[in-house]
Coordinates of C-alpha atoms in Angstrom, one line a residue:
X1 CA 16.3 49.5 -25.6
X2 CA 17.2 47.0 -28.2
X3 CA 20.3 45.0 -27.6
X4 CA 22.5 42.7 -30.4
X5 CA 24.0 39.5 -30.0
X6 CA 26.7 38.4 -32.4
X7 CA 27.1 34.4 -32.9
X8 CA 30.9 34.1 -34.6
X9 CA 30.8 30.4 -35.9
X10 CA 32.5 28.3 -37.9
X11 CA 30.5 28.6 -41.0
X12 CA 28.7 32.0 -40.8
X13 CA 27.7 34.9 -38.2
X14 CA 24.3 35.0 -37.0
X15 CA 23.2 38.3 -35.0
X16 CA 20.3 38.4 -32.9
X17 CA 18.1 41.5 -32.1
X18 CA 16.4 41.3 -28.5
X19 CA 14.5 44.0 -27.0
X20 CA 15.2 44.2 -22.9
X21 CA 12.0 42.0 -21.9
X22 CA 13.7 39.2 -23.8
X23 CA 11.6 39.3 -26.9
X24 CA 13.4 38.3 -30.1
X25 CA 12.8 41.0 -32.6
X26 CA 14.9 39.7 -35.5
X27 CA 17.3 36.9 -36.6
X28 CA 20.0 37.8 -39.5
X29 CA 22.7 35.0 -40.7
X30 CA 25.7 35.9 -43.2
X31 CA 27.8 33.0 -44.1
X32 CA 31.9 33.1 -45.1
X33 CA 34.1 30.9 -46.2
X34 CA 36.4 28.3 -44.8
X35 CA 39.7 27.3 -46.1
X36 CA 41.3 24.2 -45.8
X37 CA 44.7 24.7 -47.3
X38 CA 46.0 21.3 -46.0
X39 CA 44.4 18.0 -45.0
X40 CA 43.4 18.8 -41.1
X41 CA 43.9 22.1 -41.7
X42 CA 41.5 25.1 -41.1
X43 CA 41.5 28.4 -41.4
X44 CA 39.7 31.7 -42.2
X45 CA 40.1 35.5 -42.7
X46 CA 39.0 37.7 -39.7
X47 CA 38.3 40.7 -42.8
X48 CA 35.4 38.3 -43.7
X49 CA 33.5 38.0 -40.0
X50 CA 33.9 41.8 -39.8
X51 CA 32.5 42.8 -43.4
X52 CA 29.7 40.3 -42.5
X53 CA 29.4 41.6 -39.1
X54 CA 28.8 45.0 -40.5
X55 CA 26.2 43.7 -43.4
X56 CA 24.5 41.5 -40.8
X57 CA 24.0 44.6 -38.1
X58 CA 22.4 47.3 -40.9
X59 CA 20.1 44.2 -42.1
X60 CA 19.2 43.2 -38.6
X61 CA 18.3 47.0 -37.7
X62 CA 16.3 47.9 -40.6
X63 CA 13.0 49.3 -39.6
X64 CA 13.7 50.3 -35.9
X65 CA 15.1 52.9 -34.2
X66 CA 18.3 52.4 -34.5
X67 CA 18.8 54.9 -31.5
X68 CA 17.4 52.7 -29.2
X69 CA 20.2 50.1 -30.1
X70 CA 21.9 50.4 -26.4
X71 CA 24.8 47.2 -26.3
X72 CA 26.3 44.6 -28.1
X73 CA 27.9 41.6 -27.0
X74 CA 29.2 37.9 -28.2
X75 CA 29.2 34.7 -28.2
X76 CA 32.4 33.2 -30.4
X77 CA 34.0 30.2 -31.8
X78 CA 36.7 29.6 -29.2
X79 CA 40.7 28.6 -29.5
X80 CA 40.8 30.4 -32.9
X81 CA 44.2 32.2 -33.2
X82 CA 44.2 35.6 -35.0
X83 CA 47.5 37.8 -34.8
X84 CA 47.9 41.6 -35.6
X85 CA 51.1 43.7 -36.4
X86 CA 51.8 47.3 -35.4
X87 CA 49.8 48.6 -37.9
X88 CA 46.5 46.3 -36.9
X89 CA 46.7 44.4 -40.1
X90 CA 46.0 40.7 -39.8
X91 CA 49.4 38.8 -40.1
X92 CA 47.6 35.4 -41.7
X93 CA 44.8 33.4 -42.2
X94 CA 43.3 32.8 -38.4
X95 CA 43.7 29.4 -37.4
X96 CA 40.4 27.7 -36.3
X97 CA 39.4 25.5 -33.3
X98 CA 39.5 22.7 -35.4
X99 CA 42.6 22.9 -37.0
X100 CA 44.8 19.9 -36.0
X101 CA 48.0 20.8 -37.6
X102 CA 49.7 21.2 -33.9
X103 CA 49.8 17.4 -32.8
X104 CA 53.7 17.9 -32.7
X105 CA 53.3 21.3 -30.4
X106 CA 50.4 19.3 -28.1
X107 CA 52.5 16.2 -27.4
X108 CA 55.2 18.4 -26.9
X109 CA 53.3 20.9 -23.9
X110 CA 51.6 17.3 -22.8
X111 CA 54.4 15.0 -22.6
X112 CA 58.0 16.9 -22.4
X113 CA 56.3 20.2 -20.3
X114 CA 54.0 17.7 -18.2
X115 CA 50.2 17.6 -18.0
X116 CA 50.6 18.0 -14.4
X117 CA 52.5 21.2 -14.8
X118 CA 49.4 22.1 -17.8
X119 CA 46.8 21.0 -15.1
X120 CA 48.6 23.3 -12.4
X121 CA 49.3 26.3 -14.4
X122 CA 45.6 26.2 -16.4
X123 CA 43.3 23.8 -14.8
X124 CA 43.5 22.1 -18.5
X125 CA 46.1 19.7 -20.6
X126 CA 47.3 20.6 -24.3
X127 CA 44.5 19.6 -27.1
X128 CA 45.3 20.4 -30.4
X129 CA 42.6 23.3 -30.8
X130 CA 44.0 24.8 -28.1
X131 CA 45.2 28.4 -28.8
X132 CA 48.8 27.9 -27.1
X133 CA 50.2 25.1 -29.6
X134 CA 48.7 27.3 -32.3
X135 CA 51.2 29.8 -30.9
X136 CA 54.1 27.3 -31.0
X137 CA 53.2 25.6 -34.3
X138 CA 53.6 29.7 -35.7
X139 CA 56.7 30.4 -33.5
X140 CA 58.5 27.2 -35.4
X141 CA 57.1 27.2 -38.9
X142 CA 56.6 31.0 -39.4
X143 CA 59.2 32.7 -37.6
X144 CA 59.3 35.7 -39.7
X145 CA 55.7 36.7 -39.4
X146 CA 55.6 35.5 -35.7
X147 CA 58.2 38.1 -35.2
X148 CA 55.3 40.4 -36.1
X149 CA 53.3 40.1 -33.5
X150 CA 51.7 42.5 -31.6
X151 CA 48.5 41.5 -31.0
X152 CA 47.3 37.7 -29.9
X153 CA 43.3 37.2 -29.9
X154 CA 40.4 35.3 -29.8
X155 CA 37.9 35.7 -33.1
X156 CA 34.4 37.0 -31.6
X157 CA 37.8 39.4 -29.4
X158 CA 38.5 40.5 -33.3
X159 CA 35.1 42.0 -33.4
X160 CA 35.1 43.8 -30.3
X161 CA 38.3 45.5 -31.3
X162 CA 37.3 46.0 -34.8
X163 CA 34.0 47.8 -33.1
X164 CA 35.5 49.6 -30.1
X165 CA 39.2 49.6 -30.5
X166 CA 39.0 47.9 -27.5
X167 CA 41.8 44.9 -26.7
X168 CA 39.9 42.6 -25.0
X169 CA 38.9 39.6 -24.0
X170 CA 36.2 37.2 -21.4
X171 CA 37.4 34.6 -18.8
X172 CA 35.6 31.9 -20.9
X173 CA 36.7 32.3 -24.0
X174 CA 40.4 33.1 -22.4
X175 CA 40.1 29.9 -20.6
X176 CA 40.3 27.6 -24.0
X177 CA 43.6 29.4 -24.6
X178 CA 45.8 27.4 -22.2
X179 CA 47.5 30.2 -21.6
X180 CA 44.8 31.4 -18.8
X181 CA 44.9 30.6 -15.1
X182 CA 41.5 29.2 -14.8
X183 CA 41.6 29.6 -11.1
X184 CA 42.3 32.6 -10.6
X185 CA 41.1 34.1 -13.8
X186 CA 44.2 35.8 -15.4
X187 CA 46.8 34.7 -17.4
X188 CA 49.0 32.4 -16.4
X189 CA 52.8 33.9 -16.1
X190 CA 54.5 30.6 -16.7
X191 CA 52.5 29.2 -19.8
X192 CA 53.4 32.8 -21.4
X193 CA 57.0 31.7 -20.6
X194 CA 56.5 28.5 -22.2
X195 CA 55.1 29.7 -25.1
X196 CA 57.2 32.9 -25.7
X197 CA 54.8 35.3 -25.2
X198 CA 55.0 38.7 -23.1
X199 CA 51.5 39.6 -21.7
X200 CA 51.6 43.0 -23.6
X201 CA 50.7 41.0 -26.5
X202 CA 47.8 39.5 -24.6
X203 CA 44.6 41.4 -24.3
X204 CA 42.8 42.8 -20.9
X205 CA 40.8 39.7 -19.7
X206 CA 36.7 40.8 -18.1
X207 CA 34.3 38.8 -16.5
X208 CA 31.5 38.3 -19.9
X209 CA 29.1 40.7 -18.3
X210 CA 31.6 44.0 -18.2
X211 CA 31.6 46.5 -20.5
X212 CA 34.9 47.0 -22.4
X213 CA 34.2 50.3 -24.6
X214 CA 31.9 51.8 -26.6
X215 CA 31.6 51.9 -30.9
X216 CA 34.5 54.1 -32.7
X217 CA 32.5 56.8 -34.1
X218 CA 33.1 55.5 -37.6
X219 CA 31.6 52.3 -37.2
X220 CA 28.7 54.1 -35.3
X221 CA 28.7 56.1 -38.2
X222 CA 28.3 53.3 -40.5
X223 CA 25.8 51.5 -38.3
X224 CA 23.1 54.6 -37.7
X225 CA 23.9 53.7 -34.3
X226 CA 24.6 56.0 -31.3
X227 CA 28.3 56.4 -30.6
X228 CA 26.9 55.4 -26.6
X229 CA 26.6 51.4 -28.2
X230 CA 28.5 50.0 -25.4
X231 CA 30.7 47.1 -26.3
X232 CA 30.1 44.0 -23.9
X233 CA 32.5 41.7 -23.1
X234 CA 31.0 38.4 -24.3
X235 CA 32.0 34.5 -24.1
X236 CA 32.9 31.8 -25.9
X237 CA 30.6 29.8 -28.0
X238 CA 29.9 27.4 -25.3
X239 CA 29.6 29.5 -22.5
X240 CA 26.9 32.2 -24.7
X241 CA 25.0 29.5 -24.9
X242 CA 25.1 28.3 -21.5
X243 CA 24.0 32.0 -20.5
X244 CA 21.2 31.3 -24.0
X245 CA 19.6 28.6 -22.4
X246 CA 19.5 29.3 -18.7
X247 CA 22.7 27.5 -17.8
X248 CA 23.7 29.2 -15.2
X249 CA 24.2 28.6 -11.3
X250 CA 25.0 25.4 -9.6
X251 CA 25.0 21.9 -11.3
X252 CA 22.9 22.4 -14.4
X253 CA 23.6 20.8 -17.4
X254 CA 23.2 21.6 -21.5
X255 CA 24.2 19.6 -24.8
X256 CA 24.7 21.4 -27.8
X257 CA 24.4 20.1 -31.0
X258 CA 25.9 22.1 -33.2
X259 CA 29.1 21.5 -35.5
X260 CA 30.6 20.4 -32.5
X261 CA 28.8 19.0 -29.4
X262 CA 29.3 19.9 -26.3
X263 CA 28.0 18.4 -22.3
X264 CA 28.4 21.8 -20.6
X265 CA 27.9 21.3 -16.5
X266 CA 27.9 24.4 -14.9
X267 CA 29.5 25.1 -11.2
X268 CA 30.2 27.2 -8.7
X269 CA 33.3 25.7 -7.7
X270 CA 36.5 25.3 -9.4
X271 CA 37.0 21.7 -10.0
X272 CA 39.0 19.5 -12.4
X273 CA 39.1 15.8 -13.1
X274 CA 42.3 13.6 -12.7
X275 CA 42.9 12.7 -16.4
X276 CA 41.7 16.2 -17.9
X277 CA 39.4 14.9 -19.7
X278 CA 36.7 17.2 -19.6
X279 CA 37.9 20.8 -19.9
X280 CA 37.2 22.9 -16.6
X281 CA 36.7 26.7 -17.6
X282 CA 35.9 29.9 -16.2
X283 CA 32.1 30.4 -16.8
X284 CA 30.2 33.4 -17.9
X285 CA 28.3 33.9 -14.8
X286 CA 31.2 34.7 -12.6
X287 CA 32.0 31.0 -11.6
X288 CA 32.8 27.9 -13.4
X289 CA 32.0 25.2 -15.4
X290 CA 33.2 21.6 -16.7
X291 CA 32.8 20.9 -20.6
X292 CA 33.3 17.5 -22.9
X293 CA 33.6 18.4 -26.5
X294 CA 33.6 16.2 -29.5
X295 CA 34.9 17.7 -32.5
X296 CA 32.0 16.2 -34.8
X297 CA 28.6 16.3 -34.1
X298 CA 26.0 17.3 -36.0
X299 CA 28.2 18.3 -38.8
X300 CA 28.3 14.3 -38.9
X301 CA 24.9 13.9 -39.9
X302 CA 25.0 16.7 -42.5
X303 CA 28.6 14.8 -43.7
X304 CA 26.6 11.4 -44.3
X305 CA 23.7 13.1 -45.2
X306 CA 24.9 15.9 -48.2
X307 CA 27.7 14.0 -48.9
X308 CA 27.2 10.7 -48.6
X309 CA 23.7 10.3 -49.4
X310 CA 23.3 13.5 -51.4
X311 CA 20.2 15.0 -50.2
X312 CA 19.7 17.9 -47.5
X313 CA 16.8 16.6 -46.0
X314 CA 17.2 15.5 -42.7
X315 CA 13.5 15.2 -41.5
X316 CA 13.1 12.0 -44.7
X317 CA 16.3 10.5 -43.5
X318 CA 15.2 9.9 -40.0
X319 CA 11.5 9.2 -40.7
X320 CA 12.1 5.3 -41.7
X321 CA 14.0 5.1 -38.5
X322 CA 11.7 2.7 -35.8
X323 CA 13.1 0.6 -34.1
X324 CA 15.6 2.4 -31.0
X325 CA 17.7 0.6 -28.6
X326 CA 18.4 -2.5 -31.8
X327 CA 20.3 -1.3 -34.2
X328 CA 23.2 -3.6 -34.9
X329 CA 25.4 -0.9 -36.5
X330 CA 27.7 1.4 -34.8
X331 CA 29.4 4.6 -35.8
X332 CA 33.1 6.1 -34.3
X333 CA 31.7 9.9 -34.9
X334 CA 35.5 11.1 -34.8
X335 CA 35.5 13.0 -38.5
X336 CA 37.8 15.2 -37.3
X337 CA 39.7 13.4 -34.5
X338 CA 38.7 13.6 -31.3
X339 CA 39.0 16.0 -28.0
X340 CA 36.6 14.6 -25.3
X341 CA 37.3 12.3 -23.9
X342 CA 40.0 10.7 -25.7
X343 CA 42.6 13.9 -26.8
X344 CA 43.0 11.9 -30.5
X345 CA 43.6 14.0 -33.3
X346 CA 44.4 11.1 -35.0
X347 CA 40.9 9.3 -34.8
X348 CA 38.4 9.1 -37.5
X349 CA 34.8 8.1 -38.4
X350 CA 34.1 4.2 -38.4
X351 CA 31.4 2.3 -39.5
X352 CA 31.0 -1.0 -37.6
X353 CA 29.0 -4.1 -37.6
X354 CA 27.0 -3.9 -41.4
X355 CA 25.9 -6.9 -42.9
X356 CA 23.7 -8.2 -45.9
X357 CA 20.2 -6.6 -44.4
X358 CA 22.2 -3.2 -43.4
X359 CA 19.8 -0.7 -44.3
X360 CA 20.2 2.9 -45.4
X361 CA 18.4 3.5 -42.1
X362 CA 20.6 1.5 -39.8
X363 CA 23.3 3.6 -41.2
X364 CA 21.8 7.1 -40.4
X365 CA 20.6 6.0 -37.2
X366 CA 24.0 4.7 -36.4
X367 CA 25.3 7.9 -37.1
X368 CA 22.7 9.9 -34.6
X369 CA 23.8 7.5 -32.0
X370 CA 27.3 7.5 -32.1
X371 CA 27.2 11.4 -31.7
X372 CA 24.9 10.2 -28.4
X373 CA 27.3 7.7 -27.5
X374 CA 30.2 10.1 -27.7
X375 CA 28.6 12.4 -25.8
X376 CA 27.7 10.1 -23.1
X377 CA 31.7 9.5 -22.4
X378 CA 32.1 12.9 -21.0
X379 CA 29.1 12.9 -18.9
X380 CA 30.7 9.4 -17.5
X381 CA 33.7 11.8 -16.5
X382 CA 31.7 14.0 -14.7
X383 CA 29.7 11.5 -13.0
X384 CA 33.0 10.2 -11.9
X385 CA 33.7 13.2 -10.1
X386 CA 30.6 12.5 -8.2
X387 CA 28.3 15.1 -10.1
X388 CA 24.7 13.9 -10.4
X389 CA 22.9 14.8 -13.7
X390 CA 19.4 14.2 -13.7
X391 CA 18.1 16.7 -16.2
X392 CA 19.6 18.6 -19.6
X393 CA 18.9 21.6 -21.5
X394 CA 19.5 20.9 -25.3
X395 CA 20.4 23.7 -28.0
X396 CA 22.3 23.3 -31.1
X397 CA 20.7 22.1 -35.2
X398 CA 20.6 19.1 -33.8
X399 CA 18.7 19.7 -31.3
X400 CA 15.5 20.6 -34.4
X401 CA 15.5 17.2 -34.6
X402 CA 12.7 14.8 -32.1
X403 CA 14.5 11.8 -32.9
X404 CA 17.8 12.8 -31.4
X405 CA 16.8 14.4 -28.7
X406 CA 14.6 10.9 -27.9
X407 CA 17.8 9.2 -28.4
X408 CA 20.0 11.5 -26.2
X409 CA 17.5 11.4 -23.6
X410 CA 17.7 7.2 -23.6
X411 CA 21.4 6.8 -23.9
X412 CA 22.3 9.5 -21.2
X413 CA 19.2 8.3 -19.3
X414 CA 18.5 11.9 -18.5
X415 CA 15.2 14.0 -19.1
X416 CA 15.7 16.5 -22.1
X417 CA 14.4 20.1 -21.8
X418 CA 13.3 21.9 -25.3
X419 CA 13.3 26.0 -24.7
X420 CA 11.1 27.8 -26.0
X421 CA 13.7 29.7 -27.7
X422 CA 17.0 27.8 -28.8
X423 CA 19.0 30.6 -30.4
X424 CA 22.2 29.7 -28.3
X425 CA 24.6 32.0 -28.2
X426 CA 23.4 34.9 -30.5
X427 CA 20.7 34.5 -27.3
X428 CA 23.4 34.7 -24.7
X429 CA 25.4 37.1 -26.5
X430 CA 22.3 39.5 -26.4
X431 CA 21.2 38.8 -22.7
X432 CA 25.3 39.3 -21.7
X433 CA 24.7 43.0 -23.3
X434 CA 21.3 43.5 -21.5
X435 CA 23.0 42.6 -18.1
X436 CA 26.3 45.0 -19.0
X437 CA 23.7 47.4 -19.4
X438 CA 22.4 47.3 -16.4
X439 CA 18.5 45.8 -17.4
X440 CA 19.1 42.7 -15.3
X441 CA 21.4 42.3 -11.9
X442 CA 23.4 39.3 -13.1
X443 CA 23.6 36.7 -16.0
X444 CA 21.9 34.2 -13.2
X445 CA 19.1 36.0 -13.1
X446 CA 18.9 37.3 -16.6
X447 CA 19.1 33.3 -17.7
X448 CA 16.6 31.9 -15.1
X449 CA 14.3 34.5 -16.0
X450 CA 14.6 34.5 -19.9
X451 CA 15.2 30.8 -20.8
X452 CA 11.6 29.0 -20.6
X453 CA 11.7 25.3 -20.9
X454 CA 8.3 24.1 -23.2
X455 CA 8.7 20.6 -23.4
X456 CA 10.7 17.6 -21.4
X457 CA 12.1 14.6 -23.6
X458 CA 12.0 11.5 -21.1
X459 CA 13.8 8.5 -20.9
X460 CA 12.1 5.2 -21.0
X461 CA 13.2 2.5 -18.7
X462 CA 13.1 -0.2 -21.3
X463 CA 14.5 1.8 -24.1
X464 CA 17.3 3.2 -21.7
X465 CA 18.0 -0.6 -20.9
X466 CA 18.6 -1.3 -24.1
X467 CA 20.8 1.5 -25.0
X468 CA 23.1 1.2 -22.1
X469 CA 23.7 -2.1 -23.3
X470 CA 24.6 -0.9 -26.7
X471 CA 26.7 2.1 -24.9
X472 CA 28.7 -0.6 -23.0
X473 CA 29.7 -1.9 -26.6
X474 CA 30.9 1.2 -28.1
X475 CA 33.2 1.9 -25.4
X476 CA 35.0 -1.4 -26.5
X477 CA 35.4 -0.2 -30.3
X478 CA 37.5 3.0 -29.7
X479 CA 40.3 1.7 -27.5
X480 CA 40.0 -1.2 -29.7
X481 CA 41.1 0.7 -33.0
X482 CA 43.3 3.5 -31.2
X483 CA 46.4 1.7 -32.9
X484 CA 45.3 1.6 -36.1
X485 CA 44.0 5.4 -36.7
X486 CA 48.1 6.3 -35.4
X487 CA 48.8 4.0 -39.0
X488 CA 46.5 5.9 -41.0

């Protein structure tokens, strides 16, 4: 049996082909386009990840029996908001994760509603991702085609309804809505109040392993595929790769580095910290789990690499780069404002500290280890809570390169663990359909038995030193220049 995982992210859809013993048979990528019709703005159009869905599944099967293809499942971008009318036709553009055009909405469900009553209702506070402000910001500036709507989803929740006519969604992916009760894992009666919503307009929420439906006959049709496909729930982005790398069970940790980056702690409690500043979700593998996310991560090396320097290779940029733990420069990695820890859609990138002898060098590093530094904040959160880290899984493009991951591993002072296979959550999204399928018992056991660390990054005490020194000054630059990015 063969089983597809589809990666919905920001910049293109990547499907993964596994066979049930967790062998990767084939890798297919299709990109689409982003729009950014306003500054902070961000949208796309769900006809685009279907139609590249579709191309990226017959180019992913070619030259096996397509037969044998038994489920499909996801792993998504989360928080993107996509509404349907009464005919299923897509009202407007879908508005992405990192959109921050709700700051009015957020401050409005933080401050006049009450983080508290946020906190209570959803285990979470208002960030402007979120899906719920989204909601509000479409309810107040486009009344007429919110009037429309008869369907409110998730984007990889798109695809499955696209493929199965199924109205669905996961606990995980739900969870970034602020409109779920993270507890209890259903939605949340009075943020639906708050934001105007009845929960027929909400779809079914399943745990990530359950199956939801199987393929419409048409697009089995299309596919070559039996019409028996079954349809698996899936997760969010995050969470898929969680379930990719073996993150799964009690108190293990991964960073992605990917567009965003992400510390992802999973747990099998329930558990949120005082100032919300790490989001506490439900987790793919039945329980829970406790996620910082930066906006910018290694999207900000490709920024200062394509655009500012104006070359796309990575590898010769880093290769001058010698002397860790002493670089005088510092980088604010906050290109697109900010979510962990700080909640800032207002903040943005900063260069600090360059002088005559600056090199090209010093800047690039500074750049790999203000994304380290800003990751660090939210594992200072969950240390708080009294959770001890010792080890990390890494996934993400980032995570290609040796220098960073030496670099994470010194400024979190934390050993690193490279996989074997780092497909994050086209991987997940596969071994979430192998498990609804019944080749494994569980996602804990699918990812203990399918994620195979290779290598170990480890800290060295002197270099660690060094960087926690460092560390200890870019916490000072942020609250520093908080009242300035408001002047911008």
């Amino acid at each position: 049996m063969y089983f597809i995982g589809v990666d919905l992210g920001t910049s293109a859809v990547k499907l993964l082909l596994m066979e049930e013993s967790g062998k990767i048979c084939n890798i297919v990528s299709k990109e689409y386009p982003l729009f950014f019709p306003h500054p902070g703005w961000s949208e796309q159009n769900p006809e685009d990840w279907y139609t590249q869905s579709m191309a990226g599944m017959k180019e992913l099967t070619e030259g096996i029996d397509r037969s044998q293809v038994a489920g499909i499942s996801f792993g998504g971008q989360m928080h993107g908001l996509v509404t349907l009318d009464d005919q299923d036709q897509v009202i407007r553009p879908a508005i992405l994760w990192n959109d921050g055009r709700t700051s009015e909405e957020t401050d409005y469900l933080n401050n006049v509603i009450g983080k508290d009553k946020l906190s209570q209702y959803t285990a979470n506070i208002a960030f402007a991702g979120f899906t719920a402000p989204k909601i509000l910001w479409m309810k107040k500036n486009e009344p007429e085609k919110f009037a429309k709507v008869v369907k409110i989803m998730l984007p990889k929740d798109y695809l499955a309804y696209r493929l199965s006519g199924s109205f669905c969604t996961d606990v995980s992916d739900a969870s970034g809505m602020l409109l779920l009760d993270v507890k209890n894992r259903c939605w949340s009666k009075e943020m639906l109040e708050i934001c105007g919503v009845k929960e027929e307009q909400l779809p079914k929420v399943y745990e990530s392993w359950e199956v939801v439906g199987t393929l419409k006959p048409e697009v089995a049709k299309e596919l070559g595929f039996s019409e028996n496909v079954k349809v698996i729930a899936g997760a969010g982005d995050n969470a898929a790769a969680a379930v990719g790398t073996g993150t799964v069970g009690d108190g293990q940790c991964n960073i992605s580095l990917g567009t965003s980056g992400t510390v992802f702690i999973s747990s099998k409690n329930f558990g949120v910290d005082e100032h919300n500043a790490l989001h506490s979700f439900c987790h793919a593998d039945g329980s829970y789990h406790l996620m910082g996310c930066m906006l910018s991560a290694a999207s900000c090396n490709k920024w200062w690499a394509e655009e500012i320097l104006g070359t796309r290779d990575f590898a010769a940029e880093q290769a001058p780069i010698q002397k860790l733990g002493e670089n005088h420069v510092f980088f604010l990695p906050y290109l697109m404002g900010e979510r962990s820890p700080h909640n800032d859609p207002d903040a943005r990138g900063v260069f600090f500290g360059m002088s005559m002898d600056t090199s090209r060098a010093d800047m690039t590093q500074a750049v790999l280890e203000g994304v380290a530094f800003a990751l660090r904040d939210s594992l200072e959160v969950a240390k708080s809570l009294g959770i001890k880290i010792e080890r990390t899984k890494i996934c993400g493009g980032g995570a290609k390169s040796p220098l960073w991951k030496q670099i994470i591993a010194n400024v979190m002072n934390i050993k690193v663990d490279v996989l074997e296979v780092e497909e994050g959550p086209s991987l997940g999204g596969a071994m979430l359909a192998a498990v609804g399928c019944g080749v494994y018992p569980d996602v804990e056991t699918a990812g203990k038995k399918l994620a195979k660390v290779v290598d170990t990054v480890e800290p060295t005490p002197e270099l660690a030193a060094k960087y926690e020194e460092r560390y200890q000054k870019f916490k000072e630059l942020y609250p520093a220049m908080k009242p300035l990015f408001k002047n911008l």
